[in-house]
Short mmCIF file of C-alpha atoms and ligand atoms in Angstrom, two decimals:
data_model
loop_
_atom_site.label_atom_id
_atom_site.label_comp_id
_atom_site.label_asym_id
_atom_site.label_seq_id
_atom_site.Cartn_x
_atom_site.Cartn_y
_atom_site.Cartn_z
CA MET A 65 0.00 0.00 0.00
CA LYS A 66 1.54 3.35 -1.06
CA LYS A 67 0.85 6.21 1.36
CA VAL A 68 0.26 9.51 -0.43
CA ALA A 69 0.48 13.15 0.67
CA LEU A 70 -1.34 15.36 -1.84
CA LEU A 71 -0.54 19.07 -2.00
CA GLY A 72 -3.10 21.03 -4.02
CA SER A 73 -5.86 18.44 -3.59
CA THR A 74 -8.68 20.75 -4.74
CA GLY A 75 -7.06 21.75 -8.05
CA SER A 76 -7.12 20.19 -11.49
CA ILE A 77 -4.18 17.82 -10.91
CA GLY A 78 -5.19 17.27 -7.26
CA THR A 79 -8.73 16.12 -8.08
CA GLN A 80 -7.49 13.91 -10.91
CA THR A 81 -4.91 12.37 -8.58
CA LEU A 82 -7.71 11.52 -6.17
CA ASP A 83 -9.66 10.03 -9.06
CA VAL A 84 -6.76 7.67 -9.83
CA ILE A 85 -6.46 6.78 -6.14
CA ARG A 86 -10.25 6.28 -5.89
CA GLN A 87 -10.03 3.70 -8.67
CA HIS A 88 -7.26 1.78 -6.89
CA PRO A 89 -8.03 1.73 -3.15
CA ASP A 90 -6.02 -1.51 -2.80
CA ARG A 91 -2.83 0.30 -3.87
CA PHE A 92 -3.00 3.80 -2.36
CA GLN A 93 -3.93 5.40 0.92
CA VAL A 94 -4.25 9.20 1.33
CA ARG A 95 -2.42 10.37 4.46
CA LEU A 96 -2.29 14.15 3.94
CA LEU A 97 -4.40 16.62 1.99
CA ALA A 98 -3.32 20.24 1.53
CA CYS A 99 -5.17 22.97 -0.32
CA GLY A 100 -5.88 26.70 -0.39
CA ARG A 101 -9.38 28.10 0.00
CA ASN A 102 -11.79 25.58 -1.49
CA ILE A 103 -12.96 24.28 1.89
CA ASP A 104 -16.29 22.94 0.55
CA LEU A 105 -14.52 20.54 -1.79
CA LEU A 106 -11.93 19.73 0.87
CA LYS A 107 -14.67 18.62 3.27
CA LYS A 108 -15.92 16.08 0.71
CA GLN A 109 -12.35 14.84 0.16
CA ILE A 110 -11.82 14.44 3.92
CA ALA A 111 -15.03 12.42 4.26
CA GLU A 112 -14.07 10.14 1.39
CA PHE A 113 -10.33 9.64 1.96
CA GLN A 114 -10.05 10.03 5.76
CA PRO A 115 -6.50 11.48 5.78
CA ALA A 116 -4.51 11.79 9.02
CA VAL A 117 -3.50 15.41 8.36
CA ILE A 118 -5.15 18.38 6.66
CA VAL A 119 -3.32 21.59 5.80
CA ILE A 120 -5.12 24.69 4.57
CA ARG A 121 -3.82 28.09 3.62
CA ASP A 122 -5.63 30.39 6.08
CA GLU A 123 -5.93 30.01 9.84
CA GLY A 124 -9.33 31.75 9.64
CA ASP A 125 -10.75 28.82 7.66
CA LEU A 126 -9.88 26.19 10.28
CA SER A 127 -13.21 26.75 12.07
CA LYS A 128 -15.05 25.74 8.88
CA LEU A 129 -13.62 22.23 9.31
CA LYS A 130 -15.17 21.75 12.77
CA GLY A 131 -17.43 18.70 12.75
CA HIS A 132 -15.85 17.50 9.49
CA LEU A 133 -12.67 15.91 10.85
CA PRO A 134 -12.69 12.15 11.45
CA ILE A 135 -11.40 11.02 14.87
CA GLY A 136 -7.60 11.15 14.82
CA THR A 137 -7.41 13.66 11.91
CA ARG A 138 -5.75 16.97 12.71
CA ALA A 139 -6.01 20.19 10.71
CA VAL A 140 -3.42 22.97 10.58
CA ALA A 141 -2.97 26.15 8.53
CA GLY A 142 -0.26 28.27 6.94
CA GLU A 143 3.02 27.81 5.12
CA SER A 144 5.18 26.68 8.05
CA ALA A 145 2.50 24.20 9.11
CA LEU A 146 2.53 22.82 5.58
CA LEU A 147 6.32 22.38 5.63
CA ALA A 148 6.20 20.70 9.06
CA ALA A 149 3.39 18.39 7.92
CA VAL A 150 5.34 17.37 4.80
CA ALA A 151 8.46 16.72 6.89
CA GLU A 152 6.53 14.65 9.46
CA THR A 153 4.01 12.74 7.34
CA ASP A 154 4.35 8.96 7.17
CA ALA A 155 3.47 9.16 3.46
CA ASP A 156 6.18 7.80 1.17
CA PHE A 157 4.92 9.65 -1.94
CA VAL A 158 4.31 13.42 -2.05
CA MET A 159 2.32 14.65 -5.05
CA ASN A 160 3.09 18.34 -5.46
CA ALA A 161 0.12 19.75 -7.38
CA LEU A 162 0.40 23.28 -5.98
CA VAL A 163 0.52 26.10 -8.49
CA GLY A 164 3.39 28.58 -8.60
CA SER A 165 6.76 29.02 -6.94
CA GLN A 166 5.10 28.56 -3.54
CA GLY A 167 5.61 24.86 -4.35
CA LEU A 168 9.40 25.17 -4.04
CA LYS A 169 9.82 24.90 -0.25
CA PRO A 170 7.39 21.96 0.11
CA THR A 171 9.32 20.18 -2.66
CA LEU A 172 12.65 20.78 -0.93
CA THR A 173 11.17 19.66 2.40
CA ALA A 174 9.85 16.45 0.83
CA ILE A 175 13.26 15.82 -0.74
CA GLU A 176 15.04 16.34 2.60
CA ALA A 177 12.60 13.89 4.20
CA GLY A 178 13.57 11.31 1.56
CA LYS A 179 10.10 11.11 -0.03
CA THR A 180 9.38 10.19 -3.61
CA ILE A 181 7.91 13.27 -5.27
CA GLY A 182 5.36 13.46 -8.05
CA ILE A 183 6.28 16.84 -9.51
CA ALA A 184 3.35 18.46 -11.29
CA ASN A 185 4.39 21.86 -9.89
CA LYS A 186 6.74 22.85 -12.76
CA GLU A 187 7.42 26.31 -11.27
CA THR A 188 9.51 24.57 -8.58
CA LEU A 189 11.97 23.39 -11.23
CA VAL A 190 11.92 26.67 -13.13
CA THR A 191 12.56 28.92 -10.18
CA ALA A 192 15.30 26.82 -8.55
CA GLY A 193 16.04 23.74 -10.64
CA HIS A 194 19.69 23.78 -9.56
CA LEU A 195 18.73 23.53 -5.87
CA VAL A 196 16.05 20.90 -6.42
CA THR A 197 18.22 18.58 -8.49
CA ALA A 198 21.22 18.98 -6.17
CA ALA A 199 19.07 18.23 -3.11
CA SER A 200 17.41 15.21 -4.70
CA LYS A 201 20.84 13.77 -5.56
CA HIS A 202 22.11 14.50 -2.06
CA TYR A 203 19.12 12.95 -0.25
CA GLY A 204 18.52 10.18 -2.79
CA ALA A 205 14.93 11.37 -3.38
CA GLN A 206 13.27 10.52 -6.68
CA LEU A 207 11.43 13.12 -8.76
CA MET A 208 8.66 11.52 -10.82
CA ALA A 209 7.54 13.74 -13.72
CA VAL A 210 3.80 14.42 -13.90
CA ASP A 211 3.66 17.13 -16.58
CA SER A 212 2.36 15.30 -19.68
CA GLU A 213 5.38 16.15 -21.89
CA HIS A 214 7.89 15.11 -19.24
CA SER A 215 5.99 11.94 -18.49
CA ALA A 216 6.12 11.19 -22.22
CA ILE A 217 9.88 11.84 -22.32
CA TRP A 218 10.41 9.68 -19.23
CA GLN A 219 8.39 6.86 -20.84
CA SER A 220 10.31 7.27 -24.11
CA LEU A 221 13.62 7.05 -22.24
CA GLU A 222 12.79 3.79 -20.50
CA GLY A 223 15.33 1.05 -21.15
CA SER A 224 17.71 3.37 -23.02
CA LYS A 225 21.23 4.60 -22.36
CA ARG A 226 21.13 8.33 -21.58
CA SER A 227 24.46 8.78 -23.42
CA GLU A 228 22.71 7.73 -26.65
CA VAL A 229 20.01 10.44 -26.45
CA THR A 230 20.61 13.31 -28.87
CA ARG A 231 17.47 15.44 -28.53
CA LEU A 232 14.27 15.92 -26.60
CA ILE A 233 11.32 17.21 -28.64
CA VAL A 234 8.65 18.84 -26.48
CA THR A 235 5.27 19.15 -28.20
CA ALA A 236 3.01 22.20 -27.81
CA SER A 237 -0.64 22.60 -28.74
CA GLY A 238 -0.07 26.27 -29.59
CA GLY A 239 -2.66 27.33 -27.00
CA SER A 240 -5.98 29.15 -27.24
CA PHE A 241 -4.78 31.78 -29.74
CA ARG A 242 -2.85 29.62 -32.15
CA ASP A 243 -5.18 30.56 -35.03
CA TRP A 244 -5.84 34.18 -33.98
CA SER A 245 -4.44 37.25 -35.74
CA ALA A 246 -2.01 39.47 -33.79
CA ASP A 247 -4.66 42.25 -33.66
CA ALA A 248 -7.26 39.93 -32.18
CA VAL A 249 -4.77 38.55 -29.63
CA ALA A 250 -4.01 42.11 -28.46
CA ARG A 251 -7.72 42.48 -27.53
CA ALA A 252 -8.13 38.97 -26.05
CA THR A 253 -9.95 38.59 -22.73
CA PRO A 254 -9.24 36.11 -19.90
CA GLU A 255 -12.37 34.23 -20.97
CA ASP A 256 -10.92 33.79 -24.50
CA ALA A 257 -7.52 32.71 -23.17
CA LEU A 258 -9.05 30.15 -20.78
CA LYS A 259 -10.51 28.12 -23.68
CA HIS A 260 -7.69 25.64 -24.21
CA PRO A 261 -8.16 23.66 -27.44
CA ASN A 262 -7.33 20.23 -25.97
CA TRP A 263 -6.84 20.18 -22.19
CA SER A 264 -9.00 21.08 -19.22
CA MET A 265 -6.61 22.56 -16.62
CA GLY A 266 -6.22 25.17 -13.88
CA GLN A 267 -6.34 28.85 -14.88
CA LYS A 268 -2.65 29.68 -14.51
CA VAL A 269 -1.33 26.89 -16.72
CA THR A 270 -4.07 27.57 -19.30
CA ILE A 271 -2.98 31.21 -19.62
CA ASP A 272 0.67 30.07 -19.77
CA SER A 273 -0.30 27.76 -22.58
CA ALA A 274 -1.90 30.65 -24.50
CA THR A 275 1.27 32.80 -24.20
CA MET A 276 3.49 29.74 -24.87
CA MET A 277 5.22 30.55 -21.58
CA ASN A 278 4.04 27.09 -20.51
CA LYS A 279 6.28 25.60 -23.18
CA GLY A 280 9.16 27.81 -22.04
CA LEU A 281 8.68 26.66 -18.45
CA GLU A 282 8.56 23.07 -19.73
CA VAL A 283 11.84 23.47 -21.64
CA ILE A 284 13.50 24.58 -18.39
CA GLU A 285 11.73 21.75 -16.52
CA ALA A 286 13.05 19.23 -19.10
CA HIS A 287 16.57 20.65 -18.79
CA TRP A 288 16.58 19.90 -15.05
CA LEU A 289 14.62 16.66 -15.01
CA PHE A 290 16.60 15.00 -17.80
CA ASP A 291 19.94 16.79 -17.46
CA MET A 292 19.81 17.92 -21.09
CA PRO A 293 21.48 21.08 -22.51
CA TYR A 294 19.04 23.67 -23.91
CA GLU A 295 20.50 23.34 -27.41
CA ASN A 296 19.28 19.72 -27.40
CA ILE A 297 15.70 20.55 -26.40
CA ASP A 298 13.37 21.55 -29.25
CA VAL A 299 9.71 22.56 -29.28
CA LEU A 300 7.32 21.30 -31.95
CA ILE A 301 3.80 22.63 -32.37
CA HIS A 302 1.41 19.72 -32.66
CA ARG A 303 -2.19 20.87 -32.59
CA GLU A 304 -3.84 17.58 -31.63
CA SER A 305 -1.88 17.02 -28.34
CA ILE A 306 -1.77 13.31 -29.09
CA ILE A 307 2.00 12.91 -29.29
CA HIS A 308 2.92 14.07 -25.81
CA SER A 309 6.66 14.45 -26.59
CA LEU A 310 9.51 12.61 -28.30
CA VAL A 311 13.09 11.47 -27.72
CA GLU A 312 15.65 11.26 -30.52
CA TYR A 313 18.58 8.82 -30.26
CA GLN A 314 21.98 8.85 -31.93
CA ASP A 315 20.91 6.13 -34.40
CA LYS A 316 18.18 8.67 -35.54
CA SER A 317 15.39 6.60 -34.02
CA VAL A 318 12.67 8.73 -32.47
CA ILE A 319 10.56 7.26 -29.67
CA ALA A 320 7.38 8.96 -28.53
CA GLN A 321 4.47 8.43 -26.16
CA LEU A 322 0.97 8.93 -27.56
CA GLY A 323 -2.50 9.02 -26.10
CA THR A 324 -5.69 11.06 -25.91
CA PRO A 325 -5.17 14.21 -23.77
CA ASP A 326 -5.95 13.08 -20.21
CA MET A 327 -3.67 13.91 -17.28
CA LYS A 328 -4.74 10.80 -15.35
CA VAL A 329 -2.40 8.77 -17.56
CA ALA A 330 0.66 10.78 -16.52
CA ILE A 331 -0.54 10.91 -12.90
CA GLN A 332 -0.92 7.14 -12.62
CA TYR A 333 2.47 6.62 -14.26
CA ALA A 334 4.16 8.72 -11.57
CA LEU A 335 2.10 7.19 -8.75
CA ALA A 336 2.36 3.54 -9.70
CA TYR A 337 5.70 3.39 -11.53
CA PRO A 338 6.88 0.90 -12.75
CA ASP A 339 3.33 -0.45 -13.06
CA ARG A 340 0.66 0.87 -15.41
CA LEU A 341 -2.84 0.96 -13.98
CA GLU A 342 -6.15 0.21 -15.63
CA LEU A 343 -8.12 3.49 -15.64
CA ASN A 344 -11.67 4.60 -16.25
CA GLY A 345 -11.68 8.04 -17.84
CA PRO A 346 -8.99 8.35 -20.49
CA GLU A 347 -10.37 7.57 -23.93
CA ARG A 348 -8.68 4.97 -26.09
CA LEU A 349 -6.63 6.55 -28.89
CA ASN A 350 -8.23 5.84 -32.25
CA LEU A 351 -5.70 6.89 -34.90
CA TRP A 352 -7.97 5.54 -37.65
CA GLU A 353 -10.53 8.15 -36.65
CA VAL A 354 -7.93 10.91 -36.02
CA GLY A 355 -6.62 10.36 -39.56
CA ALA A 356 -3.83 12.97 -39.58
CA LEU A 357 -1.45 14.57 -37.10
CA HIS A 358 -0.12 18.08 -37.76
CA PHE A 359 3.19 19.73 -36.98
CA GLU A 360 4.47 23.31 -37.21
CA ASN A 361 7.55 25.24 -36.22
CA THR A 362 7.56 27.83 -33.47
CA ASP A 363 8.17 31.52 -34.26
CA PRO A 364 10.70 33.42 -32.11
CA ILE A 365 8.78 36.71 -32.48
CA LYS A 366 5.20 35.44 -32.18
CA HIS A 367 6.21 33.16 -29.29
CA GLN A 368 8.18 35.78 -27.38
CA CYS A 369 7.60 34.07 -24.01
CA LEU A 370 9.16 30.85 -25.31
CA THR A 371 12.14 32.81 -26.65
CA MET A 372 12.60 34.58 -23.29
CA ALA A 373 12.39 31.27 -21.42
CA TYR A 374 15.16 29.74 -23.56
CA GLN A 375 17.29 32.85 -22.94
CA ALA A 376 16.63 32.81 -19.18
CA GLY A 377 17.33 29.07 -19.01
CA GLU A 378 20.60 29.44 -20.88
CA THR A 379 21.61 32.44 -18.75
CA GLY A 380 20.83 30.36 -15.66
CA GLY A 381 21.35 31.52 -12.08
CA SER A 382 18.50 33.77 -10.95
CA ALA A 383 17.25 34.58 -14.49
CA PRO A 384 14.62 31.78 -14.56
CA THR A 385 13.47 32.85 -11.06
CA VAL A 386 12.73 36.33 -12.45
CA LEU A 387 11.07 34.92 -15.58
CA ASN A 388 8.80 32.79 -13.43
CA ALA A 389 7.94 35.36 -10.76
CA ALA A 390 7.19 38.14 -13.27
CA ASN A 391 5.07 35.74 -15.28
CA GLU A 392 3.10 34.59 -12.22
CA GLU A 393 2.34 38.19 -11.30
CA ALA A 394 1.49 39.20 -14.86
CA VAL A 395 -0.87 36.23 -15.32
CA GLN A 396 -2.74 37.18 -12.13
CA GLN A 397 -3.00 40.78 -13.35
CA PHE A 398 -4.32 39.61 -16.72
CA LEU A 399 -6.90 37.34 -15.03
CA LYS A 400 -8.07 40.28 -12.92
CA GLY A 401 -8.46 42.45 -16.04
CA GLU A 402 -5.58 44.74 -14.99
CA LEU A 403 -3.22 43.85 -17.84
CA SER A 404 -3.71 43.08 -21.53
CA PHE A 405 -2.79 39.65 -22.85
CA THR A 406 0.25 41.00 -24.72
CA GLY A 407 1.18 42.85 -21.52
CA ILE A 408 2.19 39.51 -19.98
CA ALA A 409 5.21 39.12 -22.28
CA ASP A 410 6.07 42.85 -21.95
CA THR A 411 6.05 42.55 -18.15
CA VAL A 412 8.38 39.55 -18.17
CA GLU A 413 10.70 41.26 -20.64
CA LYS A 414 10.95 44.36 -18.43
CA ALA A 415 11.58 42.31 -15.28
CA LEU A 416 14.40 40.36 -16.95
CA ALA A 417 15.98 43.56 -18.30
CA ALA A 418 15.92 45.17 -14.83
CA HIS A 419 17.56 42.21 -13.06
CA THR A 420 21.24 41.67 -12.33
CA VAL A 421 21.72 37.91 -12.46
CA ILE A 422 23.05 36.04 -9.42
CA ALA A 423 25.05 33.10 -10.79
CA HIS A 424 24.38 30.45 -8.13
CA PRO A 425 21.56 31.70 -5.91
CA SER A 426 20.98 30.06 -2.54
CA ILE A 427 17.44 29.25 -1.43
CA ASP A 428 17.28 32.55 0.47
CA GLU A 429 18.45 34.46 -2.61
CA VAL A 430 15.90 32.66 -4.79
CA MET A 431 13.09 33.58 -2.38
CA GLU A 432 14.34 37.18 -2.22
CA VAL A 433 14.55 37.55 -6.02
CA ASP A 434 11.09 35.97 -6.36
CA LEU A 435 9.61 38.44 -3.87
CA GLU A 436 11.43 41.50 -5.25
CA THR A 437 10.36 40.66 -8.81
CA ARG A 438 6.72 40.32 -7.75
CA GLU A 439 6.83 43.61 -5.85
CA ARG A 440 8.49 45.47 -8.73
CA THR A 441 6.00 44.00 -11.20
CA ARG A 442 3.08 45.07 -9.00
CA ASN A 443 4.46 48.58 -8.50
CA GLU A 444 5.07 49.10 -12.21
CA LYS A 445 1.45 48.27 -13.05
N1 LIG B 795 -3.88 21.04 -14.71
C1 LIG B 795 -3.13 20.34 -15.54
O1 LIG B 795 -3.64 19.57 -16.37
C2 LIG B 795 -1.65 20.46 -15.48
C3 LIG B 795 -1.02 21.18 -14.50
N2 LIG B 795 0.34 21.20 -14.42
C4 LIG B 795 0.98 21.94 -13.34
O2 LIG B 795 0.50 21.43 -12.10
C5 LIG B 795 0.43 22.47 -11.13
C6 LIG B 795 -1.01 22.55 -10.61
O3 LIG B 795 -1.83 22.94 -11.67
P1 LIG B 795 -3.42 22.91 -11.61
O4 LIG B 795 -3.86 21.68 -10.91
O5 LIG B 795 -3.88 23.17 -12.98
O6 LIG B 795 -3.70 24.19 -10.71
P2 LIG B 795 -5.04 24.59 -9.96
O7 LIG B 795 -5.08 26.06 -9.89
O8 LIG B 795 -6.20 23.88 -10.54
O9 LIG B 795 -4.82 24.01 -8.48
C7 LIG B 795 -3.88 24.57 -7.59
C8 LIG B 795 -4.01 23.92 -6.22
O10 LIG B 795 -3.11 24.58 -5.33
C9 LIG B 795 -3.85 25.01 -4.17
N3 LIG B 795 -3.24 26.20 -3.60
C10 LIG B 795 -3.10 27.42 -4.17
N4 LIG B 795 -2.50 28.27 -3.32
C11 LIG B 795 -2.27 27.58 -2.18
C12 LIG B 795 -1.68 27.89 -0.93
N5 LIG B 795 -1.20 29.12 -0.68
N6 LIG B 795 -1.59 26.93 0.01
C13 LIG B 795 -2.08 25.70 -0.23
N7 LIG B 795 -2.65 25.34 -1.40
C14 LIG B 795 -2.73 26.26 -2.36
C15 LIG B 795 -5.25 25.27 -4.67
O11 LIG B 795 -6.15 25.28 -3.59
P3 LIG B 795 -7.62 25.98 -3.65
O12 LIG B 795 -8.15 25.73 -5.01
O13 LIG B 795 -8.33 25.22 -2.56
O14 LIG B 795 -7.45 27.43 -3.33
C16 LIG B 795 -5.40 24.06 -5.60
O15 LIG B 795 -5.68 22.92 -4.83
C17 LIG B 795 0.89 23.75 -11.85
O16 LIG B 795 2.25 23.95 -11.61
C18 LIG B 795 0.66 23.42 -13.32
O17 LIG B 795 1.52 24.14 -14.17
C19 LIG B 795 1.13 20.51 -15.28
C20 LIG B 795 0.55 19.80 -16.30
C21 LIG B 795 -0.87 19.73 -16.50
C1 LIG B 796 -1.42 18.80 -19.90
C2 LIG B 796 -0.13 19.48 -19.80
O1 LIG B 796 0.89 18.89 -19.59
C3 LIG B 796 -0.09 20.94 -20.03
O2 LIG B 796 1.10 21.52 -19.53
C4 LIG B 796 -0.17 21.08 -21.51
O3 LIG B 796 1.08 20.82 -21.99
C5 LIG B 796 -0.65 22.40 -21.93
O4 LIG B 796 -0.70 22.41 -23.29
P1 LIG B 796 0.20 23.31 -24.25
O5 LIG B 796 1.10 24.14 -23.41
O6 LIG B 796 0.92 22.35 -25.13
O7 LIG B 796 -0.85 24.09 -24.93
MN1 LIG B 797 2.58 20.13 -19.99
#
């Protein structure tokens, strides 16, 4: 029986993780649930999964859980309570499905506690990939990719020699505005941007997908997860999101993982590895019906966020921290109607230009740069 701590239980990845666990009660037991403000959904999850520990964001919401905690279940609130709960839980697997760089410290805590980590929270690897990979080597903790592209790369690497890999090819749907004119994109609303062509996901990643920043974050994530130089990581626009990513080998073979777009496949792969679970939900891939798959190149001007992410990744140090923090702030501003869609890329560009890169930032320096970037971005609004 695998004991699971789930951070971000009320979100898109969190609820799908619980769906996988629900389908396999003989294999998994939920020991910890952590979320933000969706207490109504959390109450239902507590009743169904009976975890030992609950962590919520705000102390003020703890009273809402009165009468909803099973005997022996304790509930705590706040960031330090979350870190303590992750350090102390008897779970062996921590699924990090939080959104944003707030996922970094819980990831590092789980690594230090020797847990296996399902890493959906890509911002962790973008903002401080050097610290996360160094800590996981030091503590012998395994990072199991959950992001669909990275799960596909992981699956396509199975049984191979890493020294024979020549290129990772990360696929991109192109996002909500892939067929829009530049003029129309400039006037796009949050509602327009939230209509992803293929995936149903949380708001932040859906906006990132529309700007193609998601693909930039994923290139940096792939760099750290698979120890691959940026020059050997390419992005390919593939509108159907059926090929989830590809690996090229020195003999020119290309191995890919395919499937209908459903995150439960990647989630179960991380949770149950090396097994593959039977799942209700994901549709069977019918290539006879699909008929044709399409591919396009990216455009360095049109996909400015992707270009900036490559540059920040190659620069290294604190540059990706700034890229990520400015983007997180700008996406929130766009969602609140305070910034135009094209303003997201402009904001990130300005933040990167204003920053003096720290070559090997410590955790404290990463947190400081993250905070400073957010403050500057807010003040410049
Ligand atoms: N959704 C998807 O299909 C995919 C997502 N990812 C990545 O996975 C991560 C999660 O994405 P997604 O599930 O879409 O995001 P969601 O916004 O749907 O969910 C985020 C979760 O984090 C919780 N949360 C937010 N702030 C806090 C806080 N301060 N303390 C505790 N919990 C908090 C939310 O709680 P609450 O809602 O209760 O406030 C929610 O449970 C992101 O990094 C994303 O890029 C990667 C690939 C695919
Ligand atoms: C499902 C998943 O992994 C998302 O990160 C997805 O990749 C978003 O799609 P695009 O960024 O390719 O539009
Ligand atoms: Mn992805």
